[in-house]
Coordinates of C-alpha atoms in Angstrom, one line a residue:
Chain A
M290 CA 24.2 -7.7 1.8
A291 CA 21.4 -8.4 0.6
D292 CA 18.1 -7.3 2.4
G293 CA 15.3 -8.9 4.2
V294 CA 17.4 -12.2 5.0
K295 CA 15.9 -14.8 6.8
P296 CA 16.8 -18.2 7.1
R297 CA 13.8 -20.4 8.1
V298 CA 14.7 -24.5 9.1
K299 CA 12.1 -26.8 10.0
V300 CA 13.5 -29.7 12.0
P301 CA 11.2 -32.7 14.1
S302 CA 12.3 -32.0 18.3
K303 CA 11.7 -35.1 18.8
A304 CA 13.8 -38.5 16.8
A305 CA 13.8 -42.5 17.8
A306 CA 17.2 -43.1 17.5
G307 CA 18.6 -44.0 14.2
E308 CA 15.4 -43.0 12.4
A309 CA 15.1 -40.6 9.7
I310 CA 13.7 -37.1 9.5
T311 CA 13.0 -34.7 7.0
I312 CA 14.7 -31.9 6.8
K313 CA 12.9 -28.7 5.5
T314 CA 15.3 -25.4 5.1
L315 CA 14.3 -21.7 3.4
I316 CA 16.0 -18.7 2.9
S317 CA 14.5 -15.5 2.0
H318 CA 17.1 -14.4 -0.5
P319 CA 16.4 -12.9 -3.6
M320 CA 19.2 -14.0 -6.0
E321 CA 19.8 -12.0 -8.7
S322 CA 21.4 -14.3 -11.7
G323 CA 23.7 -11.8 -13.1
Q324 CA 21.8 -12.1 -16.4
R325 CA 18.7 -9.3 -15.5
K326 CA 19.2 -5.9 -16.9
D327 CA 18.0 -2.7 -15.1
S328 CA 15.5 -0.1 -17.2
S329 CA 18.7 2.1 -17.8
G330 CA 20.4 -1.6 -20.1
N331 CA 22.7 -1.8 -17.0
V332 CA 23.6 -6.1 -16.0
I333 CA 22.0 -5.9 -12.8
P334 CA 25.0 -8.1 -10.5
R335 CA 24.7 -11.5 -9.8
S336 CA 23.7 -11.7 -6.1
I337 CA 22.9 -15.1 -4.6
I338 CA 23.6 -17.6 -1.2
N339 CA 26.1 -20.1 -3.8
R340 CA 26.7 -22.4 -0.8
F341 CA 24.6 -24.1 1.7
T342 CA 25.7 -26.5 4.1
C343 CA 24.4 -28.8 7.4
E344 CA 26.1 -30.1 9.9
F345 CA 24.7 -32.9 13.0
N346 CA 27.3 -32.6 15.7
G347 CA 30.7 -31.1 13.5
E348 CA 29.6 -33.7 11.0
S349 CA 28.8 -32.9 7.4
V350 CA 25.2 -34.4 6.2
I351 CA 24.7 -31.8 3.1
D352 CA 27.1 -29.6 1.3
I353 CA 25.6 -28.2 -1.8
T354 CA 26.3 -25.5 -4.4
M355 CA 24.0 -23.4 -5.5
E356 CA 24.3 -22.0 -9.1
P357 CA 22.1 -18.8 -10.4
A358 CA 19.6 -20.3 -11.9
I359 CA 18.3 -21.3 -8.5
S360 CA 14.8 -19.3 -8.1
T361 CA 14.6 -17.2 -5.4
N362 CA 14.0 -17.9 -1.7
P363 CA 15.7 -21.3 -2.0
Y364 CA 13.9 -24.6 -0.5
F365 CA 15.5 -27.3 0.4
E366 CA 13.8 -30.4 1.8
F367 CA 16.3 -33.4 2.4
E368 CA 16.3 -36.3 5.4
A369 CA 19.1 -37.3 7.8
T370 CA 19.6 -40.2 10.4
V371 CA 20.0 -39.3 13.6
P372 CA 22.1 -41.6 15.7
E373 CA 22.1 -39.5 18.6
A374 CA 21.0 -36.2 20.9
G375 CA 22.6 -33.4 19.5
E376 CA 22.4 -29.9 16.9
F377 CA 22.1 -29.4 13.3
K378 CA 23.8 -26.7 12.2
F379 CA 22.8 -24.7 8.9
T380 CA 25.1 -22.8 7.7
W381 CA 24.1 -20.7 4.0
Y382 CA 26.9 -18.8 2.0
D383 CA 26.1 -15.0 0.4
D384 CA 28.1 -14.1 -2.4
D385 CA 28.8 -10.5 -1.1
G386 CA 29.5 -12.5 2.1
S387 CA 27.8 -13.2 4.2
V388 CA 27.0 -16.1 6.4
Y389 CA 23.6 -16.7 8.0
E390 CA 23.7 -19.7 9.8
D391 CA 20.8 -20.7 12.2
S392 CA 20.3 -24.2 14.8
K393 CA 17.8 -26.6 15.5
K394 CA 18.5 -29.2 18.9
I395 CA 16.6 -33.3 18.7
E396 CA 16.5 -34.8 21.4
I397 CA 16.5 -38.6 21.4
G398 CA 12.7 -40.5 22.8
Chain B
M230 CA -26.0 -24.3 -23.0
L231 CA -22.3 -24.9 -23.8
F232 CA -22.1 -24.9 -19.8
R233 CA -24.5 -28.2 -20.2
T234 CA -22.8 -29.2 -22.5
M235 CA -20.0 -29.7 -21.2
T236 CA -20.7 -31.1 -17.6
V237 CA -22.0 -33.4 -19.7
A238 CA -19.4 -34.4 -21.8
A239 CA -17.4 -34.2 -18.6
A240 CA -20.0 -36.6 -17.0
M241 CA -20.0 -39.2 -19.4
L242 CA -15.6 -39.1 -19.9
A243 CA -15.6 -39.7 -15.9
L244 CA -17.4 -43.5 -16.9
T245 CA -13.7 -44.5 -18.6
A246 CA -11.4 -41.7 -17.2
P247 CA -10.7 -40.5 -13.8
M248 CA -12.2 -37.4 -12.4
S249 CA -9.6 -35.0 -12.3
A250 CA -9.4 -35.1 -15.7
A251 CA -12.7 -32.9 -15.9
G252 CA -10.2 -30.1 -14.2
G253 CA -13.7 -29.4 -11.9
A254 CA -13.7 -28.4 -8.5
D255 CA -11.8 -31.9 -6.3
D256 CA -13.2 -33.4 -3.1
D257 CA -9.9 -32.6 -1.3
V258 CA -9.8 -31.5 2.7
L259 CA -8.1 -27.9 3.6
V260 CA -6.1 -28.1 6.5
I261 CA -3.5 -26.2 7.5
N262 CA -0.9 -26.7 9.8
E263 CA -2.1 -30.0 11.0
D264 CA -4.9 -28.0 13.2
I265 CA -6.7 -25.4 11.0
E266 CA -9.2 -26.8 9.3
I267 CA -11.4 -24.4 5.8
T268 CA -14.7 -24.4 5.6
T269 CA -13.6 -24.6 1.2
K270 CA -16.7 -25.2 0.3
A271 CA -20.6 -23.7 1.2
A272 CA -24.2 -23.0 0.3
A273 CA -24.3 -20.0 -1.1
S274 CA -25.9 -17.5 0.8
P275 CA -29.5 -16.1 -0.3
L276 CA -27.5 -13.1 -2.5
L277 CA -26.6 -15.5 -4.9
D278 CA -29.9 -17.4 -5.4
G279 CA -31.0 -18.0 -9.2
H280 CA -26.9 -18.2 -9.8
L281 CA -25.2 -20.9 -8.0
D282 CA -25.8 -22.9 -5.4
E283 CA -22.7 -24.0 -4.1
V284 CA -19.6 -22.1 -3.6
I285 CA -16.3 -23.2 -3.3
S286 CA -12.5 -22.1 -2.7
G287 CA -10.2 -21.8 -5.6
W288 CA -7.4 -24.3 -3.5
H289 CA -10.2 -27.4 -5.1
F290 CA -9.0 -26.2 -8.2
R291 CA -5.6 -26.7 -8.3
D292 CA -3.7 -30.0 -8.2
D293 CA -2.5 -31.4 -5.3
D294 CA 1.1 -29.7 -5.8
T295 CA -0.1 -26.9 -5.9
Q296 CA -3.2 -27.4 -2.2
A297 CA 0.0 -29.4 -0.4
M298 CA 2.5 -26.1 -0.5
E299 CA -0.6 -24.5 1.4
M300 CA -1.8 -27.2 4.1
D301 CA 1.8 -26.3 5.7
D302 CA 3.5 -22.4 6.3
F303 CA 6.5 -23.7 5.9
D304 CA 5.6 -25.0 2.7
N305 CA 4.0 -21.9 2.0
P306 CA 5.9 -18.7 0.3
G307 CA 3.6 -16.3 0.8
M308 CA 4.3 -16.8 5.3
I309 CA 7.5 -15.3 3.9
F310 CA 5.9 -12.1 3.0
V311 CA 3.1 -12.1 6.6
D312 CA 7.0 -12.5 8.5
Q313 CA 8.3 -9.2 7.1
A314 CA 4.2 -7.4 7.5
I315 CA 5.5 -8.9 11.5
E316 CA 8.7 -6.6 11.4
V317 CA 6.6 -3.4 10.3
W318 CA 4.0 -4.4 12.6
N319 CA 6.1 -3.8 15.4
T320 CA 7.8 -1.0 13.6
A321 CA 7.1 3.4 15.0
E322 CA 6.6 5.2 12.1
G323 CA 6.3 8.1 11.6
S324 CA 5.3 11.4 12.9
E325 CA 3.9 10.3 16.2
G326 CA 6.1 7.1 16.4
K327 CA 3.7 4.2 16.4
S328 CA 3.6 1.6 15.0
C329 CA 0.9 -0.9 14.8
A330 CA 1.3 -2.7 17.4
D331 CA 0.7 0.5 19.7
C332 CA -2.8 0.5 19.1
H333 CA -3.4 -2.4 18.6
G334 CA -1.1 -5.0 20.4
T335 CA -0.4 -8.7 19.1
P336 CA -1.4 -9.5 15.3
E337 CA -3.5 -11.8 17.1
E338 CA -6.2 -9.6 19.0
M339 CA -6.7 -8.9 15.2
A340 CA -8.1 -11.7 14.5
G341 CA -11.2 -12.3 12.1
V342 CA -10.7 -8.7 11.3
R343 CA -10.4 -9.6 7.6
A344 CA -13.7 -11.1 7.5
V345 CA -15.3 -8.4 7.9
Y346 CA -14.0 -6.4 5.0
P347 CA -14.7 -4.9 3.3
K348 CA -16.7 -2.8 5.7
W349 CA -18.8 0.9 5.9
N350 CA -17.2 3.0 7.6
E351 CA -19.3 5.3 9.3
D352 CA -17.4 8.5 9.9
A353 CA -15.2 8.2 6.4
G354 CA -18.9 8.2 4.9
E355 CA -17.1 5.6 2.1
V356 CA -17.1 2.2 1.8
R357 CA -13.4 0.9 2.7
T358 CA -11.6 -2.0 1.9
M359 CA -8.5 -3.9 4.2
Q360 CA -5.9 -1.3 2.8
M361 CA -8.0 1.7 2.7
Q362 CA -8.8 0.9 6.5
I363 CA -4.9 0.2 7.2
N364 CA -4.3 4.1 5.4
S365 CA -6.2 6.0 6.8
C366 CA -4.1 4.6 10.4
R367 CA -1.0 5.3 8.7
T368 CA -1.8 9.0 7.9
E369 CA -3.9 9.8 10.2
R370 CA -2.8 7.4 13.1
M371 CA 0.9 7.3 12.5
G372 CA 1.3 10.4 11.0
A373 CA 3.4 8.6 8.7
E374 CA 2.6 8.2 4.4
A375 CA -0.2 6.3 3.2
W376 CA 1.6 2.8 1.4
K377 CA 0.5 3.0 -2.5
Y378 CA -2.6 0.2 -3.3
D379 CA -1.7 -2.8 -3.7
A380 CA 2.1 -3.0 -3.4
A381 CA 4.1 -5.4 -1.7
D382 CA 4.5 -3.4 1.9
A383 CA 0.5 -2.8 1.9
I384 CA -0.5 -6.8 0.7
N385 CA 2.2 -8.4 3.3
M386 CA 0.5 -6.6 5.6
E387 CA -2.8 -7.8 4.3
A388 CA -1.8 -11.2 3.8
L389 CA -0.7 -10.3 7.7
L390 CA -4.2 -10.0 9.5
A391 CA -5.1 -12.6 6.7
S392 CA -3.2 -14.8 8.7
V393 CA -4.6 -14.2 11.9
S394 CA -7.9 -14.2 10.5
R395 CA -8.2 -18.6 8.4
G396 CA -10.6 -21.1 9.5
M397 CA -12.7 -17.4 10.5
P398 CA -15.7 -17.3 7.9
V399 CA -16.1 -15.2 5.4
N400 CA -18.7 -12.8 6.5
V401 CA -19.1 -9.2 4.7
A402 CA -21.9 -6.9 5.4
T403 CA -24.1 -6.0 1.4
D404 CA -27.1 -4.2 3.8
G405 CA -27.1 -0.6 5.5
P406 CA -24.8 2.1 4.1
A407 CA -22.9 -0.2 2.0
A408 CA -26.0 -1.8 0.1
E409 CA -25.2 1.0 -3.0
T410 CA -21.7 0.1 -3.3
W411 CA -23.1 -3.5 -3.4
E412 CA -24.9 -2.7 -6.2
K413 CA -22.4 -0.9 -8.2
G414 CA -20.0 -3.9 -8.0
K415 CA -23.3 -6.5 -9.1
E416 CA -23.1 -4.0 -11.7
M417 CA -19.5 -4.7 -12.6
Y418 CA -20.2 -8.2 -12.0
Y419 CA -22.1 -9.1 -14.9
T420 CA -21.4 -6.0 -17.1
R421 CA -19.3 -7.2 -20.3
Y422 CA -15.8 -5.6 -20.8
G423 CA -13.4 -5.3 -24.0
L424 CA -12.8 -6.0 -26.9
L425 CA -13.9 -10.1 -26.3
E426 CA -16.9 -8.4 -24.4
L427 CA -16.6 -10.8 -21.3
S428 CA -17.9 -10.2 -18.3
C429 CA -16.5 -11.9 -14.7
A430 CA -20.1 -14.0 -15.1
N431 CA -18.8 -15.6 -18.5
C432 CA -16.1 -17.3 -16.9
H433 CA -16.1 -17.9 -12.9
E434 CA -20.6 -18.1 -12.9
Q435 CA -21.4 -20.0 -16.0
N436 CA -17.5 -21.3 -17.1
Y437 CA -16.1 -22.9 -13.1
G438 CA -14.9 -26.2 -13.3
N439 CA -13.9 -25.7 -17.3
Y440 CA -10.9 -25.1 -18.8
I441 CA -9.3 -21.8 -20.5
R442 CA -7.5 -22.5 -22.2
A443 CA -4.9 -24.9 -20.2
D444 CA -5.9 -23.7 -16.6
H445 CA -9.5 -24.6 -14.7
L446 CA -11.3 -21.9 -14.3
S447 CA -12.9 -21.4 -10.7
Q448 CA -15.4 -19.1 -8.5
G449 CA -13.2 -16.0 -8.8
Q450 CA -14.2 -16.4 -4.6
I451 CA -11.7 -13.9 -3.0
N452 CA -11.5 -15.4 0.4
A453 CA -8.0 -16.7 -0.3
F454 CA -6.2 -14.1 -0.6
P455 CA -4.1 -12.1 -0.8
A456 CA -2.6 -15.5 -3.3
Y457 CA 0.8 -16.2 -3.8
R458 CA 1.1 -17.1 -7.3
L459 CA 4.0 -19.1 -8.3
K460 CA 4.1 -17.4 -11.8
N461 CA 5.2 -13.9 -9.7
A462 CA 6.8 -15.1 -7.3
K463 CA 5.1 -12.9 -5.0
L464 CA 1.7 -12.0 -3.2
N465 CA -1.1 -10.3 -5.9
G466 CA -3.8 -8.0 -4.3
V467 CA -7.5 -8.6 -5.2
H468 CA -7.4 -5.4 -6.7
D469 CA -4.6 -6.1 -9.3
R470 CA -5.9 -9.9 -10.2
F471 CA -9.3 -7.7 -11.2
K472 CA -7.1 -5.9 -13.0
G473 CA -5.6 -8.5 -14.4
C474 CA -8.8 -10.2 -16.1
I475 CA -10.2 -6.8 -17.1
R476 CA -6.5 -6.4 -19.4
D477 CA -7.6 -10.5 -20.6
T478 CA -11.0 -9.2 -21.7
R479 CA -9.1 -6.6 -23.5
A480 CA -10.6 -3.8 -22.2
E481 CA -8.8 -0.5 -20.9
T482 CA -8.5 -1.9 -16.6
F483 CA -9.9 0.5 -13.8
S484 CA -6.9 1.2 -11.5
P485 CA -6.1 -1.2 -7.9
G486 CA -7.7 0.9 -5.2
S487 CA -10.2 2.5 -8.2
P488 CA -13.8 2.7 -5.8
E489 CA -14.9 0.8 -9.2
F490 CA -12.9 -2.1 -7.6
V491 CA -13.3 -1.1 -4.3
A492 CA -17.4 -2.0 -5.5
L493 CA -16.4 -5.0 -7.6
E494 CA -14.8 -5.8 -4.3
L495 CA -17.8 -5.3 -1.9
Y496 CA -19.4 -7.6 -4.6
V497 CA -17.3 -10.7 -4.8
A498 CA -16.0 -11.0 -1.2
S499 CA -20.5 -10.9 0.2
R500 CA -20.5 -13.5 -3.1
G501 CA -17.9 -16.0 -0.9
N502 CA -20.0 -15.3 2.3
G503 CA -19.6 -18.5 3.7
L504 CA -16.6 -20.0 3.3
D505 CA -13.2 -19.6 5.6
V506 CA -11.0 -17.1 5.1
E507 CA -7.6 -18.9 3.9
G508 CA -5.4 -16.1 2.6
P509 CA -2.4 -16.1 2.6
S510 CA -2.7 -18.9 0.1
V511 CA -1.4 -20.7 -2.7
R512 CA -2.4 -20.4 -6.7
N513 CA -0.6 -20.8 -10.0

């Protein structure tokens, strides 16, 4: 597992029903591309987050495939419509098989 | 004088083009997290009589997108490193089995500390930067190893201490026992270094707001350090920045943590007295 991986998510705590809200996510991760070499000329193995998903009450909001050219600490900002109160679930998939999760509840009001 | 001519040229340009094209400081207002108001322009202290009328944070010389990143902790990549420092703050290390938190409580209790460093330390009989003070804690109280100057651990911790002092005015003492070091720093500031024979003042006092190749020169204020730089995606320390500048004059540089850079840091920090602590900031 890559060191110091920590997901961070920003979701408003309240929204009006049907309102489009802005969600910001960031995960600290080195995103080693697999293209670089160390000082003795050996290739540093690829180690990136390759997929990011967001679900709301079990329904898919966004599903992203990520590639090696994405820089360190990948940041995503997107909008989602909130039809009802519930929970956003965020999942990041690491090359090494690790899965990082976070979730945020949102109320209607 | 070149600077005067350029300013006149810029003013004439403003008649036909928006002022932003001139590359000088803008008039935006910095509020972090819609809560902490930061003083980014202030009247220069009497120490700068005849040199500068107004001191201006480097934030004003960056474009709107870069400025916006600093206005929200979530968008500020420097805060990732602050998070890492919070973990270190609470972790016991060294032969005494103590963490920073054991003596100092929460990081918030250290609010205001960043604003007065570098500072004279009576017991040690020297001017100490934040990092020197942190290392003294580590070696003397914790029995842990000192961190390398401006290395990741040290700079992250400095960023944490800066973050809790945001919005407080820089107020380093230049008189009393610190005066000798301050004078040394001032002399360095006005000394021309390297093959290009440039002093700090040539760029940051006489030409701020003008272009240096494709970038804008700021006043070189250090109230906003440590700075997250987009070019290397990590936090950068003041001494690393000094080293970069002196290298750019094509000179042999001093080392981070050297007495020369400690003196220069004290002097440059004092030039920003009145500006608020802003770190960790976001810069090019």
